[in-house]
Amino acid sequence: MGKTNIYAWLLLLPSLIFLILFTFYPVLKTLVLSFYQADLGSPEPFFIGMENYQRMMEDDVFWKVLKNNLWFALGTVPTSMALALGMALFANKVLRGKGFVRTAFFYPTVVPMIAVANIWLFIYTPEYGAISQLLQWLGQGQINWLGDQTFVMWAMVIMVIWKEAGYFMIFYLAGLQNISEEMYESASMDGAKPWTVFRRVTFPLLMPTTLFVMVIAVTNSFKLVDHLVIMTKGGPDNASNLLLYYIFETAFSFWDQGMASALTIVMVVLLLLLAAFQFFGLDKKIHYN
Amino acid sequence: MRKMWRNMLLSVSSLALAAGCSSAPTSSPQDQAKPVQAEATAPKQEEKVDLTFFYPVAVGGPLTKIVDDMAEQFNQEHPNIQVKPVYTGSYQDTTTKIQAAVQGKNPPDVAVMLSTELFTMLDMDAVLPLDDFIAKDGGSEYINDFYPGFMANSQTEGKTYSIPFQRSTIVLYYNKDAFREVGLDPEKPPQNWDELVEYSKKLKKDGRWGVEIPTSGFPYWMFQAFALQNGKNLMSEDGKKVYFETPENVEALQLWVDLAKKHQVMPEGVIEWATVPSDFLEGKTAMMYHTTGNLTNVKSNAKFDFGVAYLPAKQNFGSPTGGGNFYMFKGIDESKQEASWKFIRWMTEPERAAQWSIDTGYVATRKSAYETDKMKQYVTEFPAAAVARDQLEFAHAELSTHNNGKVSKAFNDALQSAVTGQSEPAAALKKAQEEADKVLAPFNK
Amino acid sequence: MLKRLSDASMYILAMLWIFPLLWGFWTAFRPRHMATSWTFSFEFTLDNFAKVWAGAPFAQYYWNTFLIVTGILIVQLVTATLAAYAFAKMKFWGKDVLFLLFLVQLMVPADILLFPNYNVLRDLSLLDTKLGIMMPYFASAFGIFLLRQTFKTIPHELEEAARMEGCSWWQIVWKVYVPLARPTYVAFGLVSVSYHWNNFMWPLIITNSIENRPLTVGLAIFAQSFETGAQWAEVTAATTMVIMPLLLAFLLFQRQFLNSFMHSGIK
């Protein structure tokens, strides 16, 4: 081993220690624990093989939260990304009121989710909330947004899009800055229409940004559960429940540690698969210049 | 070069430490900013006992102050004991915190948490039986002074594990002005389920519901009242069996569904616990089912004449009890146990129980509390305050089983599923029963 | 025409976006009994804030959050700078594998590993400590990648020149790399601070005591504590208090923040 090797590793050591301690070691330990029965009924954990996973497969709630999470991702990721791109294109132009618009879109990013949830809970409340007032004014009836299984997921999706679009916008803004003027100039010389320019120049050149934002957005759609604590606790009847919140319940309300471990492993595998798909599947289609 | 590396690493690690704040700074690298001086540890007084006391105040706001003040007063009266009250949020939050602390081998010494956590706490081997302390201090005279309805969730297999503190039942609040408006006798609230439907229909008008029964958070509690009124509690006394799927319960759940769907006197879908009192106070509902813990709130904020009554009966009157008890935790040394007991004993004195009840609306937990002058006077001035206590005659233990979290979730889910119209009452209850049986199977071996 | 329409829709969208905040503020300053009514009037009050301030130890929560956020940021900056330098400028054995390992953290962030990390902290006896809240975030793959990207664009000649002048390695990093990567540091700092200021689930699980409880957890506990019914005025006041510091900081420095972002090498 050369001197550089040692220095390089020493430089990486602090990060590596924390990475191992809080990412790899816990995942391995959790993997082991997922093969054990460790809940309130069994003071001493004992080995049960795949039984936790079997029980999970038979658990309706598990399938429901998984399905919810996929819908939640499908509902939030494409919409917030498309909005973010639109916002960025708009905010990138020199216009009056640009600063205001940019601020309006971005500020939800610096507001804690838990605070957002408080405000939106109020917005969604029947009788008193803003939406209810609007509907009344329009002469419509009440909608019990959070108390109805068909509406609750929509309510969550809308709120999260509001929260996240501005964050993704700045990545697109950064991406737009990196597209050189020449590209546009040559395009306009050809007399291309704005839409064609966007389709042929801007969008393809933004693909790396899109990939990056997508990774964040997808991860977030599995990570964001703070609002459930305030707004619905996953209800009604798990209609708004998400995988991570279910893990939280299983681990800290039911103290079923074996099952919580198994669920965590499923979550990790799912995220890695999604990441692998995004990197190795989509990455090939992107043309870097 | 090598020295530089050492310094680098040292500064990294010292930063990590300094940022920790709670960990005492260790030896510091030479050229770094001076570390914060370790706080001079207060000289230890001899035999002084420190107690950590976790408590939820479901009624929130200034009431945390009431508890803090009570603890402060206790500390002044007992110079050798220092109770440190820690407000840990809602009942649910508090339970989670305590479970986590127990798992982390760092339990609080004493805590108020839901009386229904008894079996879970026993499964975790987390709480101490209090019989020895009771025997030494107060005896049966003390313990029998508590209302039996409140003690039901405290005892199992002949041992007492918790002492009632912040306890409630469900009562019916009704708007007397609204009753007068539609020609109902304001002194005659609905006595049974049929009248509940009938009155609700009369009271319903544009912008006002007939009745609201909250179904968010812990709908099992509300439902339990209906189950009890229809004859039978939801679980066995040893917490190992549940009786969700019975014809009586199907009938009760059908009533809930009908109130909203068929009679349209109650909002459809899940009704938020927290907005029901607002609706009542704003006149958006003429009647509500809610905890007695809300009495003081309603009393001070209602701009109309209101009444408090027993919940309407079916076969009989009935309501579950609810709320929090004092628990003492395993793994604390004897001096702390003694001190904790003193604290519990002090906090549950009749005078204090009376004051607590007046401040909040919770039911005073002891019969003798109602013999105190201030309580007598209060009840004379405000007879509604006695309704919840009188209803105790028909009150039973709150749903509490082994693996309580999972069992109650299965049941809550089923209730919400029926209320939101996703499944028929019978099917929903059947599913909850199967789920609960599965969860409870290990305890029935 | 189409352009005008799209511009107009963006302005409308911006109004919609700003509405929840304005409404929250409005309610927070309204007298309690008017919180839920939509009749317009000019009655305002600070009562709600007074009540909130008296009802829960928010000053302590502010302090805790401040310490946690700063602690995490400082350590992250150090660990990320070192690692980013190694990844950007050095060739060494195992580089690709290591890089991949760090990549995993981007996909599986600590927030997902609530339960596993809880167990780790329990084993370390760090439950209910500020250090415990901070530790899982001390190594930031995101920060490492950002800085690595930026460091890569810094020409090697600069480093050589500095070395000729007798700068030690540490001085080179401090005098060459850090100043040139400033926008990246600012951008990363913004992300890190807002992320940890807003973090909730993790501190919720591992803190018990007021001494360690951050603002978000304090707010959630406060907002959930009303068994007697929804107290919109108080809750929005508390929410406003929690939002304000970061929001004000952002509004004051937004130009710098956003510019940093755009020039930080995030692509």
GROMACS .gro file of C-alpha atoms in nm, chain C residues 62-205:
model
  144
  796TYR     CA    1  -3.536   2.683   1.978
  797TRP     CA    2  -3.206   2.646   2.156
  798ASN     CA    3  -3.208   2.268   2.113
  799THR     CA    4  -3.284   2.289   1.746
  800PHE     CA    5  -3.016   2.552   1.701
  801LEU     CA    6  -2.755   2.335   1.869
  802ILE     CA    7  -2.854   2.025   1.677
  803VAL     CA    8  -2.857   2.197   1.341
  804THR     CA    9  -2.525   2.371   1.395
  805GLY     CA   10  -2.363   2.060   1.537
  806ILE     CA   11  -2.464   1.850   1.241
  807LEU     CA   12  -2.359   2.114   0.991
  808ILE     CA   13  -2.013   2.167   1.137
  809VAL     CA   14  -1.930   1.799   1.150
  810GLN     CA   15  -2.078   1.738   0.806
  811LEU     CA   16  -1.868   2.015   0.655
  812VAL     CA   17  -1.552   1.865   0.796
  813THR     CA   18  -1.623   1.503   0.709
  814ALA     CA   19  -1.756   1.591   0.366
  815THR     CA   20  -1.463   1.819   0.278
  816LEU     CA   21  -1.212   1.549   0.365
  817ALA     CA   22  -1.395   1.273   0.183
  818ALA     CA   23  -1.475   1.488  -0.117
  819TYR     CA   24  -1.112   1.582  -0.155
  820ALA     CA   25  -1.010   1.218  -0.149
  821PHE     CA   26  -1.271   1.120  -0.405
  822ALA     CA   27  -1.201   1.416  -0.631
  823LYS     CA   28  -0.827   1.442  -0.627
  824MET     CA   29  -0.673   1.114  -0.523
  825LYS     CA   30  -0.631   0.777  -0.679
  826PHE     CA   31  -0.639   0.500  -0.428
  827TRP     CA   32  -0.718   0.139  -0.376
  828GLY     CA   33  -1.089   0.059  -0.342
  829LYS     CA   34  -1.209   0.397  -0.463
  830ASP     CA   35  -1.491   0.269  -0.682
  831VAL     CA   36  -1.627   0.032  -0.424
  832LEU     CA   37  -1.619   0.300  -0.157
  833PHE     CA   38  -1.792   0.542  -0.386
  834LEU     CA   39  -2.066   0.292  -0.445
  835LEU     CA   40  -2.104   0.241  -0.071
  836PHE     CA   41  -2.158   0.611  -0.024
  837LEU     CA   42  -2.404   0.608  -0.309
  838VAL     CA   43  -2.614   0.362  -0.111
  839GLN     CA   44  -2.666   0.621   0.161
  840LEU     CA   45  -2.824   0.850  -0.095
  841MET     CA   46  -3.081   0.581  -0.172
  842VAL     CA   47  -3.126   0.453   0.181
  843PRO     CA   48  -3.104   0.761   0.401
  844ALA     CA   49  -3.095   0.738   0.776
  845ASP     CA   50  -3.458   0.851   0.792
  846ILE     CA   51  -3.568   0.519   0.648
  847LEU     CA   52  -3.368   0.328   0.907
  848LEU     CA   53  -3.566   0.460   1.202
  849PHE     CA   54  -3.593   0.132   1.380
  850PRO     CA   55  -3.244  -0.007   1.306
  851ASN     CA   56  -3.077   0.316   1.410
  852TYR     CA   57  -3.285   0.334   1.722
  853ASN     CA   58  -3.131   0.000   1.818
  854VAL     CA   59  -2.782   0.126   1.745
  855LEU     CA   60  -2.833   0.428   1.965
  856ARG     CA   61  -2.972   0.211   2.239
  857ASP     CA   62  -2.660  -0.005   2.225
  858LEU     CA   63  -2.448   0.309   2.244
  859SER     CA   64  -2.658   0.440   2.537
  860LEU     CA   65  -2.721   0.759   2.346
  861LEU     CA   66  -3.100   0.763   2.355
  862ASP     CA   67  -3.241   1.099   2.452
  863THR     CA   68  -2.923   1.295   2.384
  864LYS     CA   69  -2.853   1.567   2.131
  865LEU     CA   70  -2.550   1.376   2.013
  866GLY     CA   71  -2.780   1.086   1.941
  867ILE     CA   72  -3.005   1.302   1.726
  868MET     CA   73  -2.707   1.429   1.532
  869MET     CA   74  -2.486   1.126   1.487
  870PRO     CA   75  -2.663   0.939   1.207
  871TYR     CA   76  -2.625   1.250   0.993
  872PHE     CA   77  -2.258   1.319   1.054
  873ALA     CA   78  -2.160   1.161   0.725
  874SER     CA   79  -2.351   1.308   0.434
  875ALA     CA   80  -2.321   1.135   0.100
  876PHE     CA   81  -2.506   1.426  -0.056
  877GLY     CA   82  -2.250   1.672   0.075
  878ILE     CA   83  -1.962   1.453  -0.036
  879PHE     CA   84  -2.097   1.423  -0.389
  880LEU     CA   85  -2.164   1.794  -0.418
  881LEU     CA   86  -1.819   1.894  -0.300
  882ARG     CA   87  -1.648   1.626  -0.502
  883GLN     CA   88  -1.818   1.761  -0.812
  884THR     CA   89  -1.694   2.110  -0.735
  885PHE     CA   90  -1.344   2.009  -0.629
  886LYS     CA   91  -1.306   1.824  -0.956
  887THR     CA   92  -1.350   2.147  -1.151
  888ILE     CA   93  -1.069   2.316  -0.960
  889PRO     CA   94  -0.755   2.290  -1.171
  890HIS     CA   95  -0.467   2.098  -1.028
  891GLU     CA   96  -0.226   2.381  -1.109
  892LEU     CA   97  -0.367   2.591  -0.828
  893GLU     CA   98  -0.281   2.324  -0.580
  894GLU     CA   99   0.065   2.290  -0.727
  895ALA     CA  100   0.122   2.662  -0.704
  896ALA     CA  101   0.016   2.669  -0.343
  897ARG     CA  102   0.242   2.379  -0.267
  898MET     CA  103   0.535   2.564  -0.423
  899GLU     CA  104   0.474   2.845  -0.182
  900GLY     CA  105   0.514   2.600   0.098
  901CYS     CA  106   0.153   2.563   0.200
  902SER     CA  107   0.082   2.252   0.397
  903TRP     CA  108  -0.194   2.020   0.284
  904TRP     CA  109  -0.441   2.162   0.530
  905GLN     CA  110  -0.363   2.514   0.420
  906ILE     CA  111  -0.415   2.416   0.058
  907VAL     CA  112  -0.760   2.286   0.132
  908TRP     CA  113  -0.841   2.585   0.347
  909LYS     CA  114  -0.698   2.851   0.116
  910VAL     CA  115  -0.764   2.706  -0.226
  911TYR     CA  116  -1.045   2.457  -0.226
  912VAL     CA  117  -1.279   2.597   0.036
  913PRO     CA  118  -1.292   2.954  -0.102
  914LEU     CA  119  -1.338   2.835  -0.457
  915ALA     CA  120  -1.614   2.599  -0.356
  916ARG     CA  121  -1.796   2.860  -0.153
  917PRO     CA  122  -2.123   2.852  -0.347
  918THR     CA  123  -2.135   2.478  -0.301
  919TYR     CA  124  -2.077   2.512   0.072
  920VAL     CA  125  -2.354   2.770   0.098
  921ALA     CA  126  -2.593   2.558  -0.106
  922PHE     CA  127  -2.514   2.248   0.093
  923GLY     CA  128  -2.542   2.446   0.415
  924LEU     CA  129  -2.888   2.562   0.318
  925VAL     CA  130  -3.001   2.212   0.236
  926SER     CA  131  -2.853   2.068   0.552
  927VAL     CA  132  -2.988   2.337   0.783
  928SER     CA  133  -3.339   2.333   0.643
  929TYR     CA  134  -3.337   1.955   0.639
  930HIS     CA  135  -3.241   1.918   1.001
  931TRP     CA  136  -3.441   2.212   1.122
  932ASN     CA  137  -3.738   2.029   0.972
  933ASN     CA  138  -3.649   1.676   1.072
  934PHE     CA  139  -3.914   1.517   1.287
  935MET     CA  140  -3.955   1.141   1.302
  936TRP     CA  141  -3.605   1.061   1.420
  937PRO     CA  142  -3.592   1.310   1.708
  938LEU     CA  143  -3.949   1.217   1.796
  939ILE     CA  144  -3.844   0.861   1.853
   0.00000   0.00000   0.00000
